[in-house]
PDB file of C-alpha atoms in Angstrom:
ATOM      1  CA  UNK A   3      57.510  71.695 -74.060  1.00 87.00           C
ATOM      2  CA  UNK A   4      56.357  74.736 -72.144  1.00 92.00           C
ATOM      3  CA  UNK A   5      55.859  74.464 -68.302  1.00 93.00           C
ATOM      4  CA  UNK A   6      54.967  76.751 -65.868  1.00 95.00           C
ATOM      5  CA  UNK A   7      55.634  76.310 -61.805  1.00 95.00           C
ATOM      6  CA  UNK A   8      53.421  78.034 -59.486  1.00 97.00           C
ATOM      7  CA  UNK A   9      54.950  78.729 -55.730  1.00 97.00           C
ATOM      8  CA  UNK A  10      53.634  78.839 -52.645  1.00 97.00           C
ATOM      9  CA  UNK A  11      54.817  81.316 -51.292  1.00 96.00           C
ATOM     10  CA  UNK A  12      52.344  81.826 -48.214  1.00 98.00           C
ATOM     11  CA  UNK A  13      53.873  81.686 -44.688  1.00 97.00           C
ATOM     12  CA  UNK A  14      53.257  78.152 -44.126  1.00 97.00           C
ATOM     13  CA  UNK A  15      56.271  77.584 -46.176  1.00 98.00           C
ATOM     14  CA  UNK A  16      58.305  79.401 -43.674  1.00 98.00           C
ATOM     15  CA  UNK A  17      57.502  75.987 -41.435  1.00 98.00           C
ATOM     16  CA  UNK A  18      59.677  73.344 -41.341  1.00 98.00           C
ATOM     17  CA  UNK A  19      59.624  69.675 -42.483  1.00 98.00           C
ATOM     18  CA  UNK A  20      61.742  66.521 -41.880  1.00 96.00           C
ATOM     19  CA  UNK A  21      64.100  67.367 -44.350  1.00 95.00           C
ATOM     20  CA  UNK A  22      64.357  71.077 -43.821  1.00 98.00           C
ATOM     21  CA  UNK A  23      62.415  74.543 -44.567  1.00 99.00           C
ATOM     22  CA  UNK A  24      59.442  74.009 -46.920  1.00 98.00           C
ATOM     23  CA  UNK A  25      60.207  77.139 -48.696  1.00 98.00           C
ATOM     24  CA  UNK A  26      63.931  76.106 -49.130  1.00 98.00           C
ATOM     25  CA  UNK A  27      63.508  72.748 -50.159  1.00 98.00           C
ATOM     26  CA  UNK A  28      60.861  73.739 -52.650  1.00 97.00           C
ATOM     27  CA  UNK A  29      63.234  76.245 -54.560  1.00 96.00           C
ATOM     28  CA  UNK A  30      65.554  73.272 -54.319  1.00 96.00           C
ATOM     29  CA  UNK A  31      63.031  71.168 -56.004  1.00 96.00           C
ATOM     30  CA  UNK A  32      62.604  73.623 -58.764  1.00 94.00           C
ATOM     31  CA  UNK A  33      66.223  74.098 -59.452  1.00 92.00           C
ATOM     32  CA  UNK A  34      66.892  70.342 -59.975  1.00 93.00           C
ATOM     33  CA  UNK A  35      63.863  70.338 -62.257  1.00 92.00           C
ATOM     34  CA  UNK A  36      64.929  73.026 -64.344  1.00 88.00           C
ATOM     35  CA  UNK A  37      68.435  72.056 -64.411  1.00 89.00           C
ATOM     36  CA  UNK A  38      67.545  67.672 -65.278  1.00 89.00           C
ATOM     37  CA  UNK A  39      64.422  67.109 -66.393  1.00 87.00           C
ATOM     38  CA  UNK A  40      63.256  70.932 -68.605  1.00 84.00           C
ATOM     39  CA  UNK A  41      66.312  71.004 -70.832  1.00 82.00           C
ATOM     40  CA  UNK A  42      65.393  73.431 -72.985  1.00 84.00           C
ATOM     41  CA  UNK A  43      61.698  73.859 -72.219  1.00 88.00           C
ATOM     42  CA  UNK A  44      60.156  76.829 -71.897  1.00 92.00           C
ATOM     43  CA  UNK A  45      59.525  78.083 -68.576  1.00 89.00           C
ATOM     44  CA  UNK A  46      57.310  80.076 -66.516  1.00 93.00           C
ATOM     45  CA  UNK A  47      56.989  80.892 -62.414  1.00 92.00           C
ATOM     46  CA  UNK A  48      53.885  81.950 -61.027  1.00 95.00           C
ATOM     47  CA  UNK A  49      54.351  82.839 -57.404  1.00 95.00           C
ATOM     48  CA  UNK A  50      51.304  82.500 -55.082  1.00 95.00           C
ATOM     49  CA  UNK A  51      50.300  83.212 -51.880  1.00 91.00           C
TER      50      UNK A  51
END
């Protein structure tokens, strides 16, 4: 499976949510998705602002 995992990385994500900074708890997001769920996909990261 390939995926690819576009970013925002615009400064709204500096702003913070319930659960934290957006930015942070996006790269968190990724990171648990990469590490569970895309075993051995193919990946790609398209930041974007």
């Amino acid at each position: 499976m390939n995926v690819e995992i576009h970013l925002d990385a615009s400064g709204s994500m500096a702003g913070r949510v319930s659960g934290g900074v957006k930015m942070d708890l996006a790269k968190e997001a990724i990171r648990n998705f990469a590490s569970n769920k895309c075993r051995g996909c193919e990946r790609g990261m398209k930041r974007v602002d």
